[in-house]
Steps between C-alpha positions, in 0.01 A plus 500: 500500500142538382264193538549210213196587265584111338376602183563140316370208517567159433282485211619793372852424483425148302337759220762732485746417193598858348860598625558739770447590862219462691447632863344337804511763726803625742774339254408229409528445081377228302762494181407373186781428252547550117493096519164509693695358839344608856704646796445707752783783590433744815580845437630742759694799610795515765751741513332738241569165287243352306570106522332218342473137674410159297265298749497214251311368180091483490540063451651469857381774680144596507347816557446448888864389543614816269292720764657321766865581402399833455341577811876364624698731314247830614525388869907474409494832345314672855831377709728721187614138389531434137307148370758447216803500784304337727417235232850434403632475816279244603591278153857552590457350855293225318769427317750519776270255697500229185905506513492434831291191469792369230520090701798411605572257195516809283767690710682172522498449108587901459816442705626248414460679127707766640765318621545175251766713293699540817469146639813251379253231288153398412574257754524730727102693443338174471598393839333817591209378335478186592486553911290751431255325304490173781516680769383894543249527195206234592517634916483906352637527108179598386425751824568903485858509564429768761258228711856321541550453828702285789266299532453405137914450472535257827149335318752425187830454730435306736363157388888496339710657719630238707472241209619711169689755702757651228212498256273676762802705593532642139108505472512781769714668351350515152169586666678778638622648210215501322294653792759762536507614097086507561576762769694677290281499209201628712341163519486436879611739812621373841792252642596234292354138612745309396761746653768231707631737767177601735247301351541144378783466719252456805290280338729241304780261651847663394595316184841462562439323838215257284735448216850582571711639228628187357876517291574336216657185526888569442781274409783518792751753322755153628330257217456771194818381330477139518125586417624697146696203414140314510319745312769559271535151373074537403426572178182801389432789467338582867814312656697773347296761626485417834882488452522847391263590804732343767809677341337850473252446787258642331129438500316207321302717295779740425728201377167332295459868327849576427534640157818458262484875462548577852803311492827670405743208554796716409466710749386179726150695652177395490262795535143410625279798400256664719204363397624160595633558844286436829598837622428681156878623434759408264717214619861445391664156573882451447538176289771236677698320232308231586213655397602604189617165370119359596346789329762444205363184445197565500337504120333808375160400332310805629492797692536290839779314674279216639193465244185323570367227323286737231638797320634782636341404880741446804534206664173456777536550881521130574786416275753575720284346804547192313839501454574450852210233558662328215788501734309359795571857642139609585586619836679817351362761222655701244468831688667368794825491357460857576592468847718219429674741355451798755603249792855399315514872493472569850688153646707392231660847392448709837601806445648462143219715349312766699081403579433787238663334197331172590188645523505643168588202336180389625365776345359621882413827598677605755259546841603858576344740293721774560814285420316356191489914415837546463615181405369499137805295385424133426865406634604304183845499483503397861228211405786350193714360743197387739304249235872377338579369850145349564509318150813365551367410901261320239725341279743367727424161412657553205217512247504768211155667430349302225 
C-alpha cells in the first residue's frame, strides 16, 4: 500500500455536484449520483477481484469518518481478509445479539401463540396469561429471557409457594416451558431455572407435602340410589345433567358439552370426540336404558343436550355445582361421582368386571405404557353390561330417569 495522498477535502466535497467518482487516495471514492446524492464506496482488489464497498452516505458520515473506515478495510485487506465478509459477518452477529435480547414477555406471548390451537379452550391460554402477568412479568417479564435465572424464578415463587401452592405449582411449570422453547429457538443457552428435578427441588418445600393432593369430595357408592331418587324428583335442566353424569360417569364438562349429534340413541352410544376429552382421544360411552329414557326426554332446541341460558351456549361450570347445594349436598361435587362410581366397581361388583374395563369407562389411560401399546381396544362391548348394572345399582329405588 502506497501512502494516502488525501487528495479531498472537506470543502471540496461540499462543491462537488457533477455525477461520478472521485478519488481520495488508496481507495477511497467520493460518489456523486445522477440525483446529486453523496456516498463514499472503497474500491479494492482481492483475489484478482476488483470489489467495491459502500462506507455510507456524505449526510452521516463525514469525510474524516469515510477515511477512517477506509483505513479499516486496508489494514483488513494486509491480514488477506475481505472488508465486505468481514462487514457482514459482523451485522449478522448484531443481529443474532438483538434476538437474543427478545424479554421474556415476548417468548412467553410467542408460545403460548404456538400452542393456543392445541390447548382444549380459551380458558385454558388465559390462565396462562393471567399467572403470568401477576406473578413472573413485573419480577423479570420485561428482562432478556436469557438473564433468566434461579434466582429470578425462586424471586417470583417463593412469596406464593407455601400460600398459593397449586397456582405456584403450575406457575413453574409454565415458566418452564416457555424457558425451554427460548432454548430451543436460540434465545438463551444453559440449564433450565425453573427445571424441578436438580434445581428448584433444593430450594422449595415439596408441594405435595405443603398441600397434599386433595380428592374430590365423593358420595359413598352406599347412598347414590336413594340420592337419584332426590335428584330425580328436581326439576331443570342442570339437574338432568348431573343425572346423565352420574349414569355415564362422565366428566362435568363432557356432560355440559354434549351435542345431539354425538348421540346415536339407536345404537345407545354416546361418542365424546377428541377434542373434548381430558386425554385428547375419542371416548365412547355405552348408553344404560336409563340413560336413554333421560336423554329421550330431553327437548331438542339446539345443537346441545343441556343448553345454557343464551343461544347456542352450554350450560356454565357452576350449574351443576348448584344443583347439589340446592340439595344441601355441598360436601360432595359433581366429579366425585366418579369414584363413587369406581368404588361400587371395586366393592360392590368385585370381580364382576376386570380393573381394565372399569378404567375405560372412566375414560383412564391405563398406567403401563407398554400394555396401553397393545391394548388399543376401548373394551366396549365388555363396558354394555358394566354401566346397565351400575344404573340400575342407581335406580334401585325404583325411580325411572326423568
Amino acid at each position: 500500500m502506497g501512502q494516502h495522498v488525501k487528495k479531498l477535502s472537506a470543502i471540496l466535497v461540499a462543491k462537488l455536484s457533477s455525477p461520478g467518482y472521485y478519488g481520495d487516495g488508496d481507495g477511497l471514492w467520493l460518489q456523486i449520483a445522477t440525483g446529486g446524492s453523496k456516498s463514499w464506496v472503497f474500491r479494492f482488489t482481492l483475489a484478482g477481484k476488483r470489489r467495491e464497498m459502500g462506507l455510507g452516505g456524505l449526510s452521516a458520515v463525514s469525510l474524516a469518518i469515510a477515511r477512517e473506515r477506509a483505513s479499516q478495510c486496508r489494514l483488513l485487506l494486509s491480514e488477506g481478509r475481505d472488508p465486505i465478509v468481514e462487514r457482514n459477518a459482523a451485522r449478522t452477529s448484531d443481529a443474532l445479539h438483538r434476538a437474543r435480547l427478545k424479554t421474556f414477555d415476548q417468548c412467553a406471548a410467542a408460545y403460548i401463540s404456538a400452542h393456543r390451537g392445541s390447548w382444549k379452550s380459551a380458558k385454558h391460554a388465559a390462565q396462562w396469561e393471567t399467572s403470568l402477568a401477576n406473578y413472573a412479568s413485573p419480577v423479570f417479564g420485561a428482562l432478556p429471557v436469557s438473564d433468566v435465572d434461579i434466582d429470578l424464578v425462586v424471586r417470583v415463587l417463593r412469596p406464593i409457594w407455601d400460600t398459593k401452592t397449586e397456582t405456584a405449582v403450575r406457575l413453574r411449570g409454565r415458566i418452564e416451558s416457555i424457558l425451554d422453547w427460548a432454548t430451543v429457538s436460540k434465545y438463551r443457552t444453559g440449564d433450565n431455572p425453573a427445571r424441578w428435578r436438580g434445581h428448584l427441588e433444593n430450594l422449595l418445600a415439596d408441594p405435595n407435602k405443603i398441600a397434599p393432593v386433595v380428592n374430590f369430595p365423593a358420595l359413598p357408592w352406599r347412598e347414590v340410589s336413594s340420592f337419584m331418587t332426590q335428584l330425580h324428583a328436581r326439576e331443570g335442566v342442570a339437574a338432568r345433567a348431573v343425572e346423565l353424569a352420574i349414569l355415564t360417569a362422565c366428566r362435568s364438562g363432557e356432560v355440559r358439552g354434549a351435542a345431539w349429534d354425538e348421540i346415536d340413541l339407536q345404537a345407545q352410544v354416546w361418542t365424546v370426540p377428541a377434542a373434548r376429552m381430558k386425554a385428547g382421544k375419542e371416548h365412547r360411552i355405552p348408553l344404560s336404558t336409563q340413560a336413554i329414557t333421560l336423554l329421550q326426554q330431553m327437548p331438542r332446541e339446539g345443537a346441545f343436550v343441556f343448553p345454557g341460558r343464551s343461544a347456542g351456549t352450554i350450560l356454565s361450570d357452576m350449574s351443576l355445582t348448584a344443583v347439589l347445594r340446592r340439595m344441601g349436598r355441598g360436601d360432595i361435587t359433581v366429579h366425585g361421582f366418579r369414584s363413587t362410581f369406581r368404588d361400587w366397581c371395586a366393592e360392590a361388583v368385585g370381580n364382576a368386571f376386570a380393573r381394565e374395563v372399569c378404567e375405560h369407562a372412566l375414560a383412564h389411560s391405563l398406567p403401563n405404557k407398554v400394555e396401553a401399546a397393545y391394548r388399543r381396544g376401548d373394551l366396549f362391548d365388555k363396558r354394555v353390561p358394566l354401566m346397565q348394572a351400575w344404573a340400575d345399582y342407581c335406580n334401585q329405588s325404583g325411580f325411572a330417569a326423568v
